[in-house]
Coordinates of N, CA and C in Angstrom, one line a residue:
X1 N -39.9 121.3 -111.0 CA -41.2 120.8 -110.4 C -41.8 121.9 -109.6
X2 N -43.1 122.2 -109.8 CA -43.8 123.2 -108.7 C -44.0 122.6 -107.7
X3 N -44.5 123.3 -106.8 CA -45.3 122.6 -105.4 C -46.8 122.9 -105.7
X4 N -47.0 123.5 -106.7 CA -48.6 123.6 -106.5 C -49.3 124.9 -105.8
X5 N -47.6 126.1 -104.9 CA -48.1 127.0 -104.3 C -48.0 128.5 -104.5
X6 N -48.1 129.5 -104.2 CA -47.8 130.5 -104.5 C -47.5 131.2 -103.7
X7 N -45.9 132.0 -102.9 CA -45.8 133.1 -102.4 C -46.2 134.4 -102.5
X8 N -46.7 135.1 -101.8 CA -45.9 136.3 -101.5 C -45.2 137.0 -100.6
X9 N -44.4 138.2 -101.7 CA -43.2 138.3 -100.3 C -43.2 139.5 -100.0
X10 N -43.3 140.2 -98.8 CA -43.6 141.6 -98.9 C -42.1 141.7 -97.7
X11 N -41.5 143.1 -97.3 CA -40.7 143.6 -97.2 C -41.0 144.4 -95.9
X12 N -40.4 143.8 -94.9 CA -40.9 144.8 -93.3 C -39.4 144.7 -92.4
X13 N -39.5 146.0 -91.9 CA -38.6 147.0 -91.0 C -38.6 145.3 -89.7
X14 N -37.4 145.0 -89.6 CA -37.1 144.0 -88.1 C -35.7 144.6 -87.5
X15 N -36.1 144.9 -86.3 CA -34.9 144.9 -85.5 C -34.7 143.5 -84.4
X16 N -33.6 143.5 -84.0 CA -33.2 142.5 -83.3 C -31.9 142.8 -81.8
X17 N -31.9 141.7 -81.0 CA -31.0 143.1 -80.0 C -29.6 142.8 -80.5
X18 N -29.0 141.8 -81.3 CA -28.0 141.7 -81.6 C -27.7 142.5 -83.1
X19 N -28.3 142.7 -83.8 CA -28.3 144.0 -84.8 C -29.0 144.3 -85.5
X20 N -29.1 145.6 -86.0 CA -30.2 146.7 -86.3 C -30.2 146.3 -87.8
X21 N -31.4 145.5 -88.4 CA -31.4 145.8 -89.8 C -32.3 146.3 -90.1
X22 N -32.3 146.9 -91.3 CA -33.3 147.6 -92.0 C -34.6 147.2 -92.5
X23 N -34.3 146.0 -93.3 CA -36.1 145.4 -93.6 C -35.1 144.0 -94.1
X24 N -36.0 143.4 -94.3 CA -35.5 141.8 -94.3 C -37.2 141.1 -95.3
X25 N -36.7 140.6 -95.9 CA -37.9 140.0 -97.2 C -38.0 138.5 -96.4
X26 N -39.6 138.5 -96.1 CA -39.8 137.2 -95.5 C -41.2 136.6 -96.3
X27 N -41.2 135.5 -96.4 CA -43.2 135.2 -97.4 C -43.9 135.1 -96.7
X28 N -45.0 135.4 -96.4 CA -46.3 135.7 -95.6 C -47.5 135.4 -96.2
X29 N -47.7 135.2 -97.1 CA -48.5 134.5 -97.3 C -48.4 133.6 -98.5
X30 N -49.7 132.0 -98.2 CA -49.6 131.1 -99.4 C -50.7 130.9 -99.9
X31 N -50.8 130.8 -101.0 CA -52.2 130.5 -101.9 C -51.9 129.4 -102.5
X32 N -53.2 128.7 -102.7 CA -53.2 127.4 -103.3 C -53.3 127.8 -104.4
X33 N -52.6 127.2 -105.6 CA -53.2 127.7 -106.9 C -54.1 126.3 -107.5
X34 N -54.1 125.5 -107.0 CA -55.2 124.8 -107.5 C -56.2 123.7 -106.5
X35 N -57.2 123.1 -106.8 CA -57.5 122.4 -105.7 C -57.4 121.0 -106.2
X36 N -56.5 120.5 -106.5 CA -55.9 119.1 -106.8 C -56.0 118.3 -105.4
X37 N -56.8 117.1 -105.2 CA -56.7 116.2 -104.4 C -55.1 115.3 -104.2
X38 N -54.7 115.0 -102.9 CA -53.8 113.8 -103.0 C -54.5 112.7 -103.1
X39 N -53.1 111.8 -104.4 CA -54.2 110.8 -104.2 C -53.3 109.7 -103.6
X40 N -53.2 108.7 -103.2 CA -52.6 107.6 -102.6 C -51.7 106.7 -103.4
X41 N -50.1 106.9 -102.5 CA -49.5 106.6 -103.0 C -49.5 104.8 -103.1
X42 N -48.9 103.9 -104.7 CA -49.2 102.8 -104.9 C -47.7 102.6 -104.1
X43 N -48.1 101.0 -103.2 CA -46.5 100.6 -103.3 C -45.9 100.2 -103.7
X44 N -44.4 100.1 -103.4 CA -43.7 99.8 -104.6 C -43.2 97.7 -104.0
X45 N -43.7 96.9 -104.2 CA -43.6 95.9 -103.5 C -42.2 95.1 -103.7
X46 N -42.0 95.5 -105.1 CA -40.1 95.2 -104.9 C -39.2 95.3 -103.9
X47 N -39.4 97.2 -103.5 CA -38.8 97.4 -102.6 C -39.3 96.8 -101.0
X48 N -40.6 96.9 -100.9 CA -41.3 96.3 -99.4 C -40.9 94.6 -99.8
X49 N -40.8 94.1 -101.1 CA -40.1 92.4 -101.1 C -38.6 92.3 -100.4
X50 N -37.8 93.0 -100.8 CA -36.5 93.6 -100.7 C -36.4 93.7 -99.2
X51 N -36.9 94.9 -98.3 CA -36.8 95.4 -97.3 C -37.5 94.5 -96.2
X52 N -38.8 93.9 -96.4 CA -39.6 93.1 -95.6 C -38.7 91.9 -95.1
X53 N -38.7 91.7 -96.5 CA -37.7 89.8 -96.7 C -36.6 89.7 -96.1
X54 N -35.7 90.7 -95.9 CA -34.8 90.6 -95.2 C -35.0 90.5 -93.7
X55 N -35.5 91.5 -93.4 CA -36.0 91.6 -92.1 C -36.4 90.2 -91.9
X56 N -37.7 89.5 -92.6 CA -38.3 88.4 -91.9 C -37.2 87.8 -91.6
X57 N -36.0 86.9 -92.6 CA -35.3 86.1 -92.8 C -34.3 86.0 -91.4
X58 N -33.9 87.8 -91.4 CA -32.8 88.0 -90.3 C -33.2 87.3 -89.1
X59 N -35.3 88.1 -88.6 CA -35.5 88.0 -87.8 C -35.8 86.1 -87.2
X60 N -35.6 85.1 -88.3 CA -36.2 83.8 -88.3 C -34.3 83.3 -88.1
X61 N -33.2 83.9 -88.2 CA -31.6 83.5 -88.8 C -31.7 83.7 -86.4
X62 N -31.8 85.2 -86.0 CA -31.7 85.2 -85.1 C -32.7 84.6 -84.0
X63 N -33.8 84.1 -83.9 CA -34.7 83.1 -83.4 C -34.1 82.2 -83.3
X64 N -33.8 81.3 -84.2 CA -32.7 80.1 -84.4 C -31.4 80.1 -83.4
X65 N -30.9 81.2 -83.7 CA -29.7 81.3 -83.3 C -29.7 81.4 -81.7
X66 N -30.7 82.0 -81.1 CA -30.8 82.6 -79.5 C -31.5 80.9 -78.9
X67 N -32.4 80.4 -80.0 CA -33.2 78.9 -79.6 C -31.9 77.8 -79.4
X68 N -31.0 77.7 -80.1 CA -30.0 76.5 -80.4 C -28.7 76.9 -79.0
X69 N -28.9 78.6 -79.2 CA -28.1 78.6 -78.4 C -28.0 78.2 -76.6
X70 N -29.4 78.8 -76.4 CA -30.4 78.6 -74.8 C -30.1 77.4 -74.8
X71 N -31.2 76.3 -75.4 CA -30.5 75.3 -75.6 C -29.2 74.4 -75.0
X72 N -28.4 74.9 -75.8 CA -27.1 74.5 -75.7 C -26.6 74.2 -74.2
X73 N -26.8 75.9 -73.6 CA -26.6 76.1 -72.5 C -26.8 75.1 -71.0
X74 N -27.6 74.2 -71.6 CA -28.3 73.3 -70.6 C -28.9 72.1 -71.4
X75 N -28.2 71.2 -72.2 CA -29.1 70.5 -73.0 C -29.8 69.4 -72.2
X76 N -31.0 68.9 -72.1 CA -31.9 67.9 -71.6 C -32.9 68.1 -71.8
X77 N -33.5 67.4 -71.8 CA -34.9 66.7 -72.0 C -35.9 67.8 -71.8
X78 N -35.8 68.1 -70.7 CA -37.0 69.3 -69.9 C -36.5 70.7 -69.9
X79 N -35.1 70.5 -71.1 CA -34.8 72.4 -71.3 C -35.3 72.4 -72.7
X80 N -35.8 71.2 -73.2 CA -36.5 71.6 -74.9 C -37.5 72.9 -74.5
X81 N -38.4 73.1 -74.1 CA -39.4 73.9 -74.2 C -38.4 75.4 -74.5
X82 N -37.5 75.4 -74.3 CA -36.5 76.6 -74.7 C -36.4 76.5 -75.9
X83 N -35.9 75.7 -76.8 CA -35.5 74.9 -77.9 C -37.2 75.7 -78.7
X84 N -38.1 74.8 -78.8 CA -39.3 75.0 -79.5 C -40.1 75.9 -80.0
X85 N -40.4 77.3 -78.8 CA -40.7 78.1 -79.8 C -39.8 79.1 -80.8
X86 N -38.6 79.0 -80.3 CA -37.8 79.7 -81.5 C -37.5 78.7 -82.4
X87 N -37.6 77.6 -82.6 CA -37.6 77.0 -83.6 C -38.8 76.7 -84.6
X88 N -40.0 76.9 -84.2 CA -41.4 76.8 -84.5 C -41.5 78.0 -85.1
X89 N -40.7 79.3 -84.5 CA -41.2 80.7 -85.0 C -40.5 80.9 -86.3
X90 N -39.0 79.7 -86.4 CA -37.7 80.4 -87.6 C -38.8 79.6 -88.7
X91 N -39.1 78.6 -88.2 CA -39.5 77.9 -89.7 C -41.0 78.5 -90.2
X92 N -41.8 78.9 -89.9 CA -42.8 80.0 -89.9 C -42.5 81.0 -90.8
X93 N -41.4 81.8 -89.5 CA -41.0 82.6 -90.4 C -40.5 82.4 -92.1
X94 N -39.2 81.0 -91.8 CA -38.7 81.2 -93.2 C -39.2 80.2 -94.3
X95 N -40.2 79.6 -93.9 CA -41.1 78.7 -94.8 C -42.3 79.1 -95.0
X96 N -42.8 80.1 -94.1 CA -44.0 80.5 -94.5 C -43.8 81.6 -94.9
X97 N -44.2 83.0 -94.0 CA -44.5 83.9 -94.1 C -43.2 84.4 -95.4
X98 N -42.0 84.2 -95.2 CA -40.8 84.4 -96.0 C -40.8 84.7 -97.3
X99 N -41.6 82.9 -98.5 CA -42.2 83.5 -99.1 C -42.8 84.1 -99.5
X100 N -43.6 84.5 -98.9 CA -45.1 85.1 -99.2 C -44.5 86.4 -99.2
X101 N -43.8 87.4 -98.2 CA -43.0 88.4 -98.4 C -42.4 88.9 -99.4
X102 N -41.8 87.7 -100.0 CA -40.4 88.0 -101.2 C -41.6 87.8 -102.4
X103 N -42.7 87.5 -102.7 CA -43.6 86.9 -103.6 C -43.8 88.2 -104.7
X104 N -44.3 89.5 -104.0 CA -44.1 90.5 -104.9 C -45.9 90.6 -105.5
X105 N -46.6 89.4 -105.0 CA -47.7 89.9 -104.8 C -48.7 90.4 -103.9
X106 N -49.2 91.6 -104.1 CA -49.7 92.7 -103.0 C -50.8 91.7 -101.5
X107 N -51.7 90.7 -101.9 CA -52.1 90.2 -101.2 C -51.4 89.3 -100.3
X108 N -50.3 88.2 -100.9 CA -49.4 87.3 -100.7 C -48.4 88.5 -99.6
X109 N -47.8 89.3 -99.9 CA -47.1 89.8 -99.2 C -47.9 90.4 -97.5
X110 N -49.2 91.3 -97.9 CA -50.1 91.8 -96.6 C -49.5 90.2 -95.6
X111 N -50.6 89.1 -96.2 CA -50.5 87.9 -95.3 C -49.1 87.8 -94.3
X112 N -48.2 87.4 -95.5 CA -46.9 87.2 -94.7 C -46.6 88.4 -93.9
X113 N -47.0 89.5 -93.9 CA -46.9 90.5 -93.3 C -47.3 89.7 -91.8
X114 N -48.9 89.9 -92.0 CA -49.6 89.7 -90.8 C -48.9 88.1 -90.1
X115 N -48.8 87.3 -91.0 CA -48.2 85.9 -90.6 C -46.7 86.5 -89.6
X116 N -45.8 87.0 -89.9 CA -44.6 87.5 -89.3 C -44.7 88.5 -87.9
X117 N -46.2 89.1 -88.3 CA -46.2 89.7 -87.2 C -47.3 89.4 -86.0
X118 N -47.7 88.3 -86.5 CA -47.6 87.2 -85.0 C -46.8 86.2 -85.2
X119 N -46.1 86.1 -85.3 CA -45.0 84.8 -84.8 C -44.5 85.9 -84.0
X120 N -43.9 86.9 -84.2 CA -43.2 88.1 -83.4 C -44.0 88.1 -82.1
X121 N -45.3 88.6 -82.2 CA -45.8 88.5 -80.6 C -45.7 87.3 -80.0
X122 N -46.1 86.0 -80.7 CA -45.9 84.7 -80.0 C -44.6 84.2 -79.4
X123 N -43.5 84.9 -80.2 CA -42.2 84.3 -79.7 C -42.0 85.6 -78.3
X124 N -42.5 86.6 -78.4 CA -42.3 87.6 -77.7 C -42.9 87.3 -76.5
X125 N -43.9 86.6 -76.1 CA -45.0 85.9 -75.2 C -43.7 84.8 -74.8
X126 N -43.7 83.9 -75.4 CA -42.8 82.6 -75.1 C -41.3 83.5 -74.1
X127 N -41.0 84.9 -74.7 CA -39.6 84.9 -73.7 C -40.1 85.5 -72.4
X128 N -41.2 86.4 -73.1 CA -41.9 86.5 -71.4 C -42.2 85.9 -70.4
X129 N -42.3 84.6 -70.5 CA -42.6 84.2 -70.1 C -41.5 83.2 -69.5
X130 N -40.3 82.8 -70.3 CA -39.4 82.6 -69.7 C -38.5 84.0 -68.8
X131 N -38.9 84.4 -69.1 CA -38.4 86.1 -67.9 C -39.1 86.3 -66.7
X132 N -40.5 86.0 -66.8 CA -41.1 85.5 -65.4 C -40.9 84.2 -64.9
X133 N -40.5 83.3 -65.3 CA -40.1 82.1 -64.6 C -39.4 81.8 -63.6
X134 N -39.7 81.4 -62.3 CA -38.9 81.2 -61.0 C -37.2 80.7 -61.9
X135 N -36.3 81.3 -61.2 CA -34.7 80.5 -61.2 C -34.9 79.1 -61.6
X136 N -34.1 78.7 -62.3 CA -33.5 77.2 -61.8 C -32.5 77.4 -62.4
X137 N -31.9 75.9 -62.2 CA -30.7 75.2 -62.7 C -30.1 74.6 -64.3
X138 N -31.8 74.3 -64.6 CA -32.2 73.8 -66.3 C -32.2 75.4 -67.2
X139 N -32.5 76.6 -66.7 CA -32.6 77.6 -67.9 C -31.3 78.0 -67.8
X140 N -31.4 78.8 -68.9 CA -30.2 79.7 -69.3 C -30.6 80.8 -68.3
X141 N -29.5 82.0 -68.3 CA -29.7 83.3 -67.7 C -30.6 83.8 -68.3
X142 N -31.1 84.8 -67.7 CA -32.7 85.6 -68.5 C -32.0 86.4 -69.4
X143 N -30.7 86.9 -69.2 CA -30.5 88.2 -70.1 C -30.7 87.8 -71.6
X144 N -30.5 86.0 -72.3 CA -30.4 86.0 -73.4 C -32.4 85.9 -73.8
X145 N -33.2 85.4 -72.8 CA -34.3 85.6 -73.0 C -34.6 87.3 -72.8
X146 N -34.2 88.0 -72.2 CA -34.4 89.5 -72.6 C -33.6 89.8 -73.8
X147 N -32.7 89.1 -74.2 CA -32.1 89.6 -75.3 C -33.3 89.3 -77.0
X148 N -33.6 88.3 -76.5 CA -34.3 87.9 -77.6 C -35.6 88.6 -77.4
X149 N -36.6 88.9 -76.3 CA -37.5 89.8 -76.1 C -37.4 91.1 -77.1
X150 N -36.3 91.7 -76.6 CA -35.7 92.9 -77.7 C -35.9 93.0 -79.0
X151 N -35.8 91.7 -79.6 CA -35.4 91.7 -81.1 C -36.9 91.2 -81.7
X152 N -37.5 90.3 -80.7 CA -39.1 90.2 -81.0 C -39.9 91.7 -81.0
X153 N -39.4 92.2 -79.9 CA -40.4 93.6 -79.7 C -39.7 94.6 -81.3
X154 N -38.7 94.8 -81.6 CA -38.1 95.5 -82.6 C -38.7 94.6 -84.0
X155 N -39.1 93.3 -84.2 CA -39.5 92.6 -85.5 C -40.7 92.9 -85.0
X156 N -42.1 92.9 -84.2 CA -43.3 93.3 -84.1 C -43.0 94.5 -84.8
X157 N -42.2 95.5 -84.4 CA -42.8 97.3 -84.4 C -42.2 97.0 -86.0
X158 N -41.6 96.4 -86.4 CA -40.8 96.7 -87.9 C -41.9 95.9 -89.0
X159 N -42.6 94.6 -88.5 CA -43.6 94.4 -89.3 C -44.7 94.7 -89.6
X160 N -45.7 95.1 -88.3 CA -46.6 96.3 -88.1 C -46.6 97.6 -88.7
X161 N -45.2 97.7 -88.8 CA -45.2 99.4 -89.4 C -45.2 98.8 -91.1
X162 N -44.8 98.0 -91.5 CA -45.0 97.6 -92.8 C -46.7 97.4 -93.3
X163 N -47.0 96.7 -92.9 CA -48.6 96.7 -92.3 C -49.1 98.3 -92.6
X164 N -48.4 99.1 -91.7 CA -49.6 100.3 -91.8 C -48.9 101.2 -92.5
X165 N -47.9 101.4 -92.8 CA -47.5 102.1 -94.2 C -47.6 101.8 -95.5
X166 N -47.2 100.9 -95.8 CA -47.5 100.2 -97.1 C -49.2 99.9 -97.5
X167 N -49.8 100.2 -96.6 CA -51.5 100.6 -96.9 C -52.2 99.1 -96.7
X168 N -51.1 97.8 -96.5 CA -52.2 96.7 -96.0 C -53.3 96.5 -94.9
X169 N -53.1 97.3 -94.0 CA -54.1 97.7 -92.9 C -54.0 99.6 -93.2
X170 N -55.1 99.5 -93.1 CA -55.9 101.1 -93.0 C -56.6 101.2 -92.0
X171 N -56.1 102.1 -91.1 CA -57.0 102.6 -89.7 C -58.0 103.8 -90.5
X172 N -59.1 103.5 -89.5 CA -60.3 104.6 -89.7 C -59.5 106.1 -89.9
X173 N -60.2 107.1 -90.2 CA -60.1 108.4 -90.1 C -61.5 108.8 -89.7
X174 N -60.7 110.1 -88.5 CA -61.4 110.3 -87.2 C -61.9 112.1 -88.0
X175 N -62.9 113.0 -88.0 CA -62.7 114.0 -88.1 C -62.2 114.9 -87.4
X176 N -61.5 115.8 -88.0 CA -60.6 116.9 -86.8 C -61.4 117.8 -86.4
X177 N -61.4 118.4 -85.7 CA -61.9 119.6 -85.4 C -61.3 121.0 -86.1
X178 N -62.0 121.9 -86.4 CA -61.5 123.2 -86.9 C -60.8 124.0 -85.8
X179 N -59.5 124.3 -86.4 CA -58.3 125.0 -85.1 C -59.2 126.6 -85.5
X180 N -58.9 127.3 -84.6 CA -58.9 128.9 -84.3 C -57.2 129.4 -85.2
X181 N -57.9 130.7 -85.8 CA -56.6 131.4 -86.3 C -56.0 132.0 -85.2
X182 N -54.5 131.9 -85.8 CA -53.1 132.0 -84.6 C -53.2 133.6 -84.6
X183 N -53.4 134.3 -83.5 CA -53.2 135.6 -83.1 C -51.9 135.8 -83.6
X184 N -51.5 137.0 -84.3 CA -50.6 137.6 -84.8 C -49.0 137.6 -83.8
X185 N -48.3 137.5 -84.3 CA -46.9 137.5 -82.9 C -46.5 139.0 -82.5
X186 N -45.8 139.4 -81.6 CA -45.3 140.3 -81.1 C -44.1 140.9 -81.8
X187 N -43.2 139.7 -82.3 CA -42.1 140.6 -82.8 C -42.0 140.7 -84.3
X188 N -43.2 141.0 -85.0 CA -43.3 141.6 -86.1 C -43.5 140.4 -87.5
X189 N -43.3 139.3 -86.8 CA -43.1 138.1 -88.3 C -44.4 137.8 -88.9

């Protein structure tokens, strides 16, 4: 396979303080040999089915798990509000958005994209907010609501980047400015 480029390699005298060589072949210059556009890559939605779907599923398996378990910790009446949004966010996740990820169709999957990656900020809002909450006696310790914060903030940045790599969201392009050529270096390269 080419790259599309062309060296040249020319041959120049380098010394160095740890030893004296004689000339050393380095490439210096590249030429395009053609002016071929990139074009955009298609994605491969198998793999974003595969890779997404897990993710959602995990992220909807541990919601559950940190909601049942809070929970647990204090069961009553007025510790449900612990209980509900990670239970609201698993079934979202693995009823809604879940499908639509594993579906393999390019529209159906964007959605569940965007569908997963708000329940992530929503559930990530809900532990915040149990993390600012005065002490009591009815919550659990904060660390398991920091704990679950974590895994919300890590499923936001993991579905979002799905989002903007896999080309369902496209940010603008900004024009660059033209750089100045790099003044030549001192030690000869």
């Amino acid at each position: 396979m080419t790259s599309g480029f062309t060296t040249t390699t020319t041959t120049r005298p380098v010394s160095t303080s740890h030893a004296k060589l004689p000339f050393v072949s380095c490439p210096t210059t590249v030429h395009p040999k053609s002016s071929t556009q990139l074009a955009a890559a298609t994605p491969d939605l198998d793999v974003i089915a595969l890779v997404a779907g897990q993710e959602n599923y995990g992220f909807a398996l541990v919601a559950l798990g940190e909601g049942v378990y809070s929970f647990l910790q204090a069961p009553n009446f007025s510790n449900i509000k612990v209980l509900l949004p990670p239970v609201v966010g698993a079934v979202l996740l693995a009823a809604v958005s879940g499908p639509m990820i594993t579906s393999g169709d390019a529209a159906a999957v964007g959605t569940g994209l965007w569908i997963a990656t708000g329940t992530s900020l929503a559930l990530g809002a809900s532990y915040m907010l149990r993390l600012l909450a005065p002490p009591s006696d009815t919550f659990v310790p904060k660390e398991v609501a920091a704990l679950g914060f974590v895994v919300t903030l890590a499923g936001f940045f993991s579905f979002s980047q799905n989002l903007l790599v896999d080309g369902f969201v496209i940010l603008p392009n900004i024009p660059l400015p033209e750089l100045l050529p790099m003044p030549p270096s001192d030690n000869g390269v």
